[in-house]
Amino acid sequence: MKKFLLSLFAFSFIGIFFISCASNDVVTKEECQALGLKFKKEKVLNFRTGEYEIRSYCKQN
């Protein structure tokens, strides 16, 4: 029973970890300007799907 609970805990921890890594935070141009940063967009390769995606982020001046 103890081994089962340990494996269940490990499986759920790994699942939560990968879900948190897969988040897609979208940054808007207005948010960057409010922080005094430059808004950048670039085309990056998603290694899991093999397709290119547009990633946007704020960059310091």
Short mmCIF file of N, CA and C in Angstrom, two decimals:
data_model
loop_
_atom_site.label_atom_id
_atom_site.label_comp_id
_atom_site.label_asym_id
_atom_site.label_seq_id
_atom_site.Cartn_x
_atom_site.Cartn_y
_atom_site.Cartn_z
N MET A 1 0.82 -1.19 0.00
CA MET A 1 0.00 0.00 0.00
C MET A 1 0.88 1.26 0.00
N LYS A 2 1.96 1.23 0.77
CA LYS A 2 2.85 2.37 0.85
C LYS A 2 3.53 2.63 -0.50
N LYS A 3 3.90 1.56 -1.19
CA LYS A 3 4.53 1.69 -2.49
C LYS A 3 3.56 2.28 -3.51
N PHE A 4 2.29 1.87 -3.41
CA PHE A 4 1.27 2.40 -4.32
C PHE A 4 1.07 3.90 -4.11
N LEU A 5 0.99 4.33 -2.86
CA LEU A 5 0.80 5.75 -2.57
C LEU A 5 2.01 6.57 -3.01
N LEU A 6 3.20 6.01 -2.85
CA LEU A 6 4.41 6.71 -3.28
C LEU A 6 4.44 6.86 -4.80
N SER A 7 4.08 5.80 -5.52
CA SER A 7 4.07 5.89 -6.98
C SER A 7 2.96 6.82 -7.46
N LEU A 8 1.82 6.84 -6.79
CA LEU A 8 0.74 7.75 -7.14
C LEU A 8 1.16 9.20 -6.92
N PHE A 9 1.84 9.47 -5.83
CA PHE A 9 2.34 10.81 -5.55
C PHE A 9 3.36 11.23 -6.61
N ALA A 10 4.28 10.34 -6.95
CA ALA A 10 5.31 10.66 -7.95
C ALA A 10 4.67 10.92 -9.30
N PHE A 11 3.71 10.12 -9.69
CA PHE A 11 3.04 10.30 -10.98
C PHE A 11 2.29 11.64 -11.03
N SER A 12 1.60 11.98 -9.96
CA SER A 12 0.86 13.25 -9.95
C SER A 12 1.82 14.45 -9.92
N PHE A 13 2.94 14.33 -9.23
CA PHE A 13 3.92 15.42 -9.20
C PHE A 13 4.51 15.65 -10.59
N ILE A 14 4.85 14.59 -11.28
CA ILE A 14 5.39 14.72 -12.64
C ILE A 14 4.34 15.32 -13.57
N GLY A 15 3.10 14.91 -13.43
CA GLY A 15 2.03 15.46 -14.25
C GLY A 15 1.84 16.95 -14.02
N ILE A 16 1.85 17.37 -12.78
CA ILE A 16 1.70 18.80 -12.46
C ILE A 16 2.89 19.59 -12.98
N PHE A 17 4.07 19.01 -12.90
CA PHE A 17 5.28 19.69 -13.39
C PHE A 17 5.18 19.95 -14.89
N PHE A 18 4.77 18.96 -15.67
CA PHE A 18 4.69 19.14 -17.11
C PHE A 18 3.54 20.04 -17.51
N ILE A 19 2.47 20.06 -16.76
CA ILE A 19 1.37 20.97 -17.06
C ILE A 19 1.81 22.41 -16.83
N SER A 20 2.59 22.65 -15.79
CA SER A 20 3.05 24.01 -15.51
C SER A 20 4.06 24.47 -16.55
N CYS A 21 4.83 23.56 -17.13
CA CYS A 21 5.80 23.94 -18.16
C CYS A 21 5.14 24.22 -19.50
N ALA A 22 3.95 23.72 -19.71
CA ALA A 22 3.29 23.86 -21.00
C ALA A 22 2.42 25.11 -21.08
N SER A 23 2.46 25.96 -20.09
CA SER A 23 1.62 27.15 -20.14
C SER A 23 2.07 28.09 -21.24
N ASN A 24 1.13 28.81 -21.79
CA ASN A 24 1.42 29.72 -22.90
C ASN A 24 1.04 31.12 -22.44
N ASP A 25 1.99 31.84 -21.88
CA ASP A 25 1.73 33.20 -21.41
C ASP A 25 1.82 34.15 -22.60
N VAL A 26 0.72 34.80 -22.90
CA VAL A 26 0.68 35.73 -24.00
C VAL A 26 0.91 37.13 -23.45
N VAL A 27 1.88 37.82 -24.00
CA VAL A 27 2.21 39.17 -23.58
C VAL A 27 1.70 40.13 -24.65
N THR A 28 1.05 41.19 -24.21
CA THR A 28 0.54 42.17 -25.16
C THR A 28 1.47 43.37 -25.25
N LYS A 29 1.33 44.10 -26.33
CA LYS A 29 2.16 45.28 -26.54
C LYS A 29 1.90 46.33 -25.47
N GLU A 30 0.65 46.44 -25.04
CA GLU A 30 0.30 47.42 -24.01
C GLU A 30 0.95 47.11 -22.67
N GLU A 31 1.04 45.82 -22.33
CA GLU A 31 1.69 45.43 -21.08
C GLU A 31 3.17 45.80 -21.09
N CYS A 32 3.83 45.59 -22.21
CA CYS A 32 5.25 45.93 -22.31
C CYS A 32 5.46 47.43 -22.21
N GLN A 33 4.62 48.19 -22.89
CA GLN A 33 4.76 49.65 -22.85
C GLN A 33 4.49 50.18 -21.46
N ALA A 34 3.57 49.57 -20.73
CA ALA A 34 3.28 50.01 -19.37
C ALA A 34 4.48 49.78 -18.45
N LEU A 35 5.27 48.75 -18.75
CA LEU A 35 6.46 48.46 -17.95
C LEU A 35 7.69 49.21 -18.45
N GLY A 36 7.56 49.92 -19.56
CA GLY A 36 8.68 50.66 -20.13
C GLY A 36 9.64 49.77 -20.91
N LEU A 37 9.14 48.67 -21.45
CA LEU A 37 9.96 47.72 -22.20
C LEU A 37 9.54 47.69 -23.66
N LYS A 38 10.38 47.09 -24.50
CA LYS A 38 10.06 46.93 -25.91
C LYS A 38 9.32 45.62 -26.13
N PHE A 39 8.36 45.63 -27.02
CA PHE A 39 7.59 44.44 -27.39
C PHE A 39 8.26 43.77 -28.58
N LYS A 40 8.59 42.49 -28.45
CA LYS A 40 9.25 41.76 -29.53
C LYS A 40 8.44 40.52 -29.89
N LYS A 41 8.44 40.19 -31.19
CA LYS A 41 7.86 38.94 -31.67
C LYS A 41 8.93 38.24 -32.48
N GLU A 42 9.02 36.93 -32.31
CA GLU A 42 9.95 36.17 -33.12
C GLU A 42 9.37 34.80 -33.44
N LYS A 43 9.81 34.26 -34.55
CA LYS A 43 9.36 32.96 -35.00
C LYS A 43 10.30 31.91 -34.43
N VAL A 44 9.77 30.99 -33.62
CA VAL A 44 10.59 29.96 -32.99
C VAL A 44 10.04 28.58 -33.31
N LEU A 45 10.93 27.59 -33.30
CA LEU A 45 10.55 26.22 -33.59
C LEU A 45 10.08 25.54 -32.32
N ASN A 46 8.89 24.95 -32.37
CA ASN A 46 8.38 24.14 -31.28
C ASN A 46 8.90 22.72 -31.50
N PHE A 47 9.80 22.26 -30.63
CA PHE A 47 10.45 20.97 -30.83
C PHE A 47 9.49 19.79 -30.68
N ARG A 48 8.43 19.96 -29.91
CA ARG A 48 7.48 18.87 -29.73
C ARG A 48 6.64 18.63 -30.97
N THR A 49 6.22 19.70 -31.65
CA THR A 49 5.36 19.55 -32.82
C THR A 49 6.12 19.65 -34.12
N GLY A 50 7.30 20.25 -34.12
CA GLY A 50 8.07 20.43 -35.33
C GLY A 50 7.59 21.58 -36.18
N GLU A 51 6.74 22.43 -35.64
CA GLU A 51 6.20 23.57 -36.37
C GLU A 51 6.70 24.87 -35.76
N TYR A 52 6.72 25.91 -36.58
CA TYR A 52 7.13 27.22 -36.09
C TYR A 52 5.95 27.94 -35.46
N GLU A 53 6.22 28.68 -34.39
CA GLU A 53 5.21 29.46 -33.68
C GLU A 53 5.74 30.87 -33.49
N ILE A 54 4.83 31.81 -33.33
CA ILE A 54 5.19 33.19 -33.04
C ILE A 54 5.20 33.36 -31.52
N ARG A 55 6.36 33.75 -30.98
CA ARG A 55 6.49 33.99 -29.54
C ARG A 55 6.66 35.48 -29.32
N SER A 56 5.91 36.02 -28.40
CA SER A 56 6.03 37.45 -28.08
C SER A 56 6.53 37.59 -26.65
N TYR A 57 7.38 38.62 -26.44
CA TYR A 57 7.94 38.84 -25.12
C TYR A 57 8.36 40.31 -25.00
N CYS A 58 8.63 40.70 -23.78
CA CYS A 58 9.10 42.06 -23.50
C CYS A 58 10.63 42.04 -23.37
N LYS A 59 11.28 43.03 -23.97
CA LYS A 59 12.73 43.10 -23.94
C LYS A 59 13.15 44.43 -23.38
N GLN A 60 14.19 44.43 -22.57
CA GLN A 60 14.71 45.67 -22.02
C GLN A 60 15.35 46.49 -23.14
N ASN A 61 15.27 47.81 -23.00
CA ASN A 61 15.82 48.69 -24.04
C ASN A 61 17.30 48.61 -24.16
#
